[in-house]
mmCIF file of C-alpha atoms in Angstrom:
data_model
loop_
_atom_site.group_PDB
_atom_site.id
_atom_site.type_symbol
_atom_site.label_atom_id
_atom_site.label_comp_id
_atom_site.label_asym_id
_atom_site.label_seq_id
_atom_site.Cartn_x
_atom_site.Cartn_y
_atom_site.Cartn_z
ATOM 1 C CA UNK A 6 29.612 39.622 -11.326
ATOM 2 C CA UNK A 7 26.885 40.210 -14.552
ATOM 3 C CA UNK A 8 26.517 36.057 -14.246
ATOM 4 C CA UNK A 9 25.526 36.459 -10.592
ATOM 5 C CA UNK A 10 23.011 39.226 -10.887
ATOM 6 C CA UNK A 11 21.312 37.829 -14.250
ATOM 7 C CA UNK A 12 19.067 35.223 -12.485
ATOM 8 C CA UNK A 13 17.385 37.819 -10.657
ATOM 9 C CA UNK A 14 16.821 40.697 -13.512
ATOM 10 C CA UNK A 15 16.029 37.658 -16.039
ATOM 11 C CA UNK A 16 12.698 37.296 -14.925
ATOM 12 C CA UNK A 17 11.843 40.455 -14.324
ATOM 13 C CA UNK A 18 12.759 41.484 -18.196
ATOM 14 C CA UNK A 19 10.694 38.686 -19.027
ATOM 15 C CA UNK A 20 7.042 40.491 -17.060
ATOM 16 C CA UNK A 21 8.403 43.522 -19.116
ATOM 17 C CA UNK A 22 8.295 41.403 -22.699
ATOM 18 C CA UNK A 23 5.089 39.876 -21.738
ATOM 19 C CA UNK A 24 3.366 43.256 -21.143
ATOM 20 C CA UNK A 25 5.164 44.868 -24.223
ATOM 21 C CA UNK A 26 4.649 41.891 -26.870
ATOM 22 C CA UNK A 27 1.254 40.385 -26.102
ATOM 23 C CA UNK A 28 1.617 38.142 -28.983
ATOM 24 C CA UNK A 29 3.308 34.901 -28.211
ATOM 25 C CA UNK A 30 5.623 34.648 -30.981
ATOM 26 C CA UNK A 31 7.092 38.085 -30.855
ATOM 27 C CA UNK A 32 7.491 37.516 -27.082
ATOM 28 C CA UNK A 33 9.367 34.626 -27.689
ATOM 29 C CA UNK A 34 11.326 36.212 -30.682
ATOM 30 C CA UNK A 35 12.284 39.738 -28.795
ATOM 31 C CA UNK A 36 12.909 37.130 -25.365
ATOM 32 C CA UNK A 37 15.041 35.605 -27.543
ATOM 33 C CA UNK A 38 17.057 38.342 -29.003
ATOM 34 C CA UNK A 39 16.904 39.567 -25.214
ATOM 35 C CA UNK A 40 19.044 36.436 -23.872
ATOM 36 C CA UNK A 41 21.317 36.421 -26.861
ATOM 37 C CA UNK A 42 22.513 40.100 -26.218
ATOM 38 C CA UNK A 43 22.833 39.199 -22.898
ATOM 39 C CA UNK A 44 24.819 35.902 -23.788
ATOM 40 C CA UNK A 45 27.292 38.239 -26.113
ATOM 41 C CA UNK A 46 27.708 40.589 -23.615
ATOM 42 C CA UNK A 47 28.732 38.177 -20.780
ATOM 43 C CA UNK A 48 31.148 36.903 -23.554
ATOM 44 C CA UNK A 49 32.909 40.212 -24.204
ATOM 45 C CA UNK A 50 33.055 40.467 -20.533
ATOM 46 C CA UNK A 51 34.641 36.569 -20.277
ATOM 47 C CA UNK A 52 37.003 37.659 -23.223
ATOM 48 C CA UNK A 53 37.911 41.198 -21.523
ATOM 49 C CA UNK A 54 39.116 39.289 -18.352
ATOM 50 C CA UNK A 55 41.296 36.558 -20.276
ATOM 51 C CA UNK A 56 43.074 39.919 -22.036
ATOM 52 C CA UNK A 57 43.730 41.049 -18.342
ATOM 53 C CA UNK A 58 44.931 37.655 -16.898
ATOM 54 C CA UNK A 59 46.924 37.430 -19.593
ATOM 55 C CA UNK A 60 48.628 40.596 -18.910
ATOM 56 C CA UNK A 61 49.096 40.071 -15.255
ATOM 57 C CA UNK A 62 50.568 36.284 -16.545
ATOM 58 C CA UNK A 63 52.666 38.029 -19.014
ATOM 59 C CA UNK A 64 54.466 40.608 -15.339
ATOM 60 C CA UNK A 65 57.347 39.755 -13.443
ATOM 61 C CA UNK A 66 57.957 37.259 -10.685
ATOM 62 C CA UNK A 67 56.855 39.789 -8.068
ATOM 63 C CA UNK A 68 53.676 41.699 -9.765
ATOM 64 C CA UNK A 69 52.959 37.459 -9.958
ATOM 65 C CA UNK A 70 53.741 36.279 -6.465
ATOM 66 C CA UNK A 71 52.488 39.210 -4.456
ATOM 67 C CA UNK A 72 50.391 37.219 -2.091
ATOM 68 C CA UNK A 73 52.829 34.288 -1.243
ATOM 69 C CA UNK A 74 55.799 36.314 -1.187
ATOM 70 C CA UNK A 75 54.037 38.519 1.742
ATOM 71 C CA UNK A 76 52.878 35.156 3.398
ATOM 72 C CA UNK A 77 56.488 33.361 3.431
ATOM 73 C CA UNK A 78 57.962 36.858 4.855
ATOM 74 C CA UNK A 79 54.997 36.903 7.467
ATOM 75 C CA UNK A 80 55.888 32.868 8.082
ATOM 76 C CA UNK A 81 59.687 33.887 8.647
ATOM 77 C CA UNK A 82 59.061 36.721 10.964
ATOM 78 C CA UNK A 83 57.239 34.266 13.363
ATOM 79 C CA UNK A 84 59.951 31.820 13.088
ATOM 80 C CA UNK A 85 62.418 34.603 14.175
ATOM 81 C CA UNK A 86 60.587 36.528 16.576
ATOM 82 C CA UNK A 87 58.784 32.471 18.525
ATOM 83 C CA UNK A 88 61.925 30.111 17.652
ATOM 84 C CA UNK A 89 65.061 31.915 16.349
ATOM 85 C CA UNK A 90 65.185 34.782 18.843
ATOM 86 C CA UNK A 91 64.543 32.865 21.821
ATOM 87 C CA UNK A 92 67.027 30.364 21.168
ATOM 88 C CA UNK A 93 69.687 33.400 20.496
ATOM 89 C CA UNK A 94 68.956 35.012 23.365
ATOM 90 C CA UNK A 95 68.854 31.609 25.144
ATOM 91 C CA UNK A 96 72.255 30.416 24.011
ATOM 92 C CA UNK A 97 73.751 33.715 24.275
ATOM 93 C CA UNK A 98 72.652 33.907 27.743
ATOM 94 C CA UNK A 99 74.016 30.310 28.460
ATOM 95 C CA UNK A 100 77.555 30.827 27.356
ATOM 96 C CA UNK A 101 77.845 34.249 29.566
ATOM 97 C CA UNK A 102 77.341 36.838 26.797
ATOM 98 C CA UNK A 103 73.437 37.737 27.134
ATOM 99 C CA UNK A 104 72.619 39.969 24.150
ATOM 100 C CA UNK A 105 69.333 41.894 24.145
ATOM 101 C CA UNK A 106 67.539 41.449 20.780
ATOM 102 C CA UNK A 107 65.024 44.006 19.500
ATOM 103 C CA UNK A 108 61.505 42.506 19.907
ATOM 104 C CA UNK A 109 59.443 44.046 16.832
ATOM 105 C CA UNK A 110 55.630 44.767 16.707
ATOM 106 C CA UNK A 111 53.894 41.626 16.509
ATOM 107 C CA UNK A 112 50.481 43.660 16.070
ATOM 108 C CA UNK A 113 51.197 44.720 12.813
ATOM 109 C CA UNK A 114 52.814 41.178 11.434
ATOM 110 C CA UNK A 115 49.360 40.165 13.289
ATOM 111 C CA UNK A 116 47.223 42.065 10.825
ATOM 112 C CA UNK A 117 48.831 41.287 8.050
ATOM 113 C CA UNK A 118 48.949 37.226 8.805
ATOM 114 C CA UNK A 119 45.034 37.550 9.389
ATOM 115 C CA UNK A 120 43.918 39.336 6.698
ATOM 116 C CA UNK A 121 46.037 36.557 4.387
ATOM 117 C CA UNK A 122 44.821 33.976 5.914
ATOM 118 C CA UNK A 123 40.967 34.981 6.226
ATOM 119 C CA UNK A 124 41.119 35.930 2.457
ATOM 120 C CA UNK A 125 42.729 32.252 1.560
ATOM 121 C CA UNK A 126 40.401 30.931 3.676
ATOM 122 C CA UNK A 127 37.243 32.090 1.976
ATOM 123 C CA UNK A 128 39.272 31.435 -0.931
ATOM 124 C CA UNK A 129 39.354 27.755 0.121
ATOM 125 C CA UNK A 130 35.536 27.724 0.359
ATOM 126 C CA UNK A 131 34.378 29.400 -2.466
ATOM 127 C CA UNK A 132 36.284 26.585 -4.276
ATOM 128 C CA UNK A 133 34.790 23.585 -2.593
ATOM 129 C CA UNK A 134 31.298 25.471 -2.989
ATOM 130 C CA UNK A 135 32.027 25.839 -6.423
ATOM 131 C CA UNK A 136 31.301 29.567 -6.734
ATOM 132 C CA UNK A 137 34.693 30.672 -7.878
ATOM 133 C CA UNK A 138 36.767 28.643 -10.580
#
């Protein structure tokens, strides 16, 4: 997030500089010192999140596989509720015992689905722009 902002409050830190250190080589010295803080700071940042990912590597299956553990169970309730239930009731019906299934909220499962799939699909295309690693 610091990366993305710094092209816009570089130069204006730069007009400050200028104004502050009319002399040109202790405007390019304190510019200097000015991108190198900035440099170490985006590092301790860089270095803060590897500590993080390492502890969310380091959790269990589940704190791991939140987001495709939620999208399989989404994928199976719309297997049951468009393939698996119909058949059931279809066959059921067929062989002279009809047997009336509970029909669940598909709003809900709706929701969910949507939000996962909007948020791997901007996932998908901040990838192939490049702006995410």
């Amino acid at each position: 997030m610091i990366s993305s902002i710094l092209p816009a409050i570089l130069p204006t830190v730069g007009k400050l500089v200028d104004k502050i250190f009319p002399d040109e080589e202790a405007n390019k010295r304190e510019k200097l010192k000015i991108e190198q803080e900035l440099l170490k700071q985006l590092q301790s940042v860089d270095l803060a999140q590897i500590d993080v990912n390492k502890v969310e590597a380091a959790g269990n299956a589940l704190q791991r596989s939140w987001r495709p553990t939620i999208g399989w169970v989404c994928a199976l309730a719309f297997a049951y509720h468009f393939l698996v239930q119909p058949m059931i009731v279809f066959i059921a019906s067929i062989s002279g015992h009809p047997i009336p299934l509970p029909d669940f909220d598909m709003s809900a499962l709706m929701s969910v689905t949507m939000g996962l799939l909007g948020l791997g699909g901007l996932r998908t295309f901040e990838k192939m722009k490049g702006i995410s690693k």
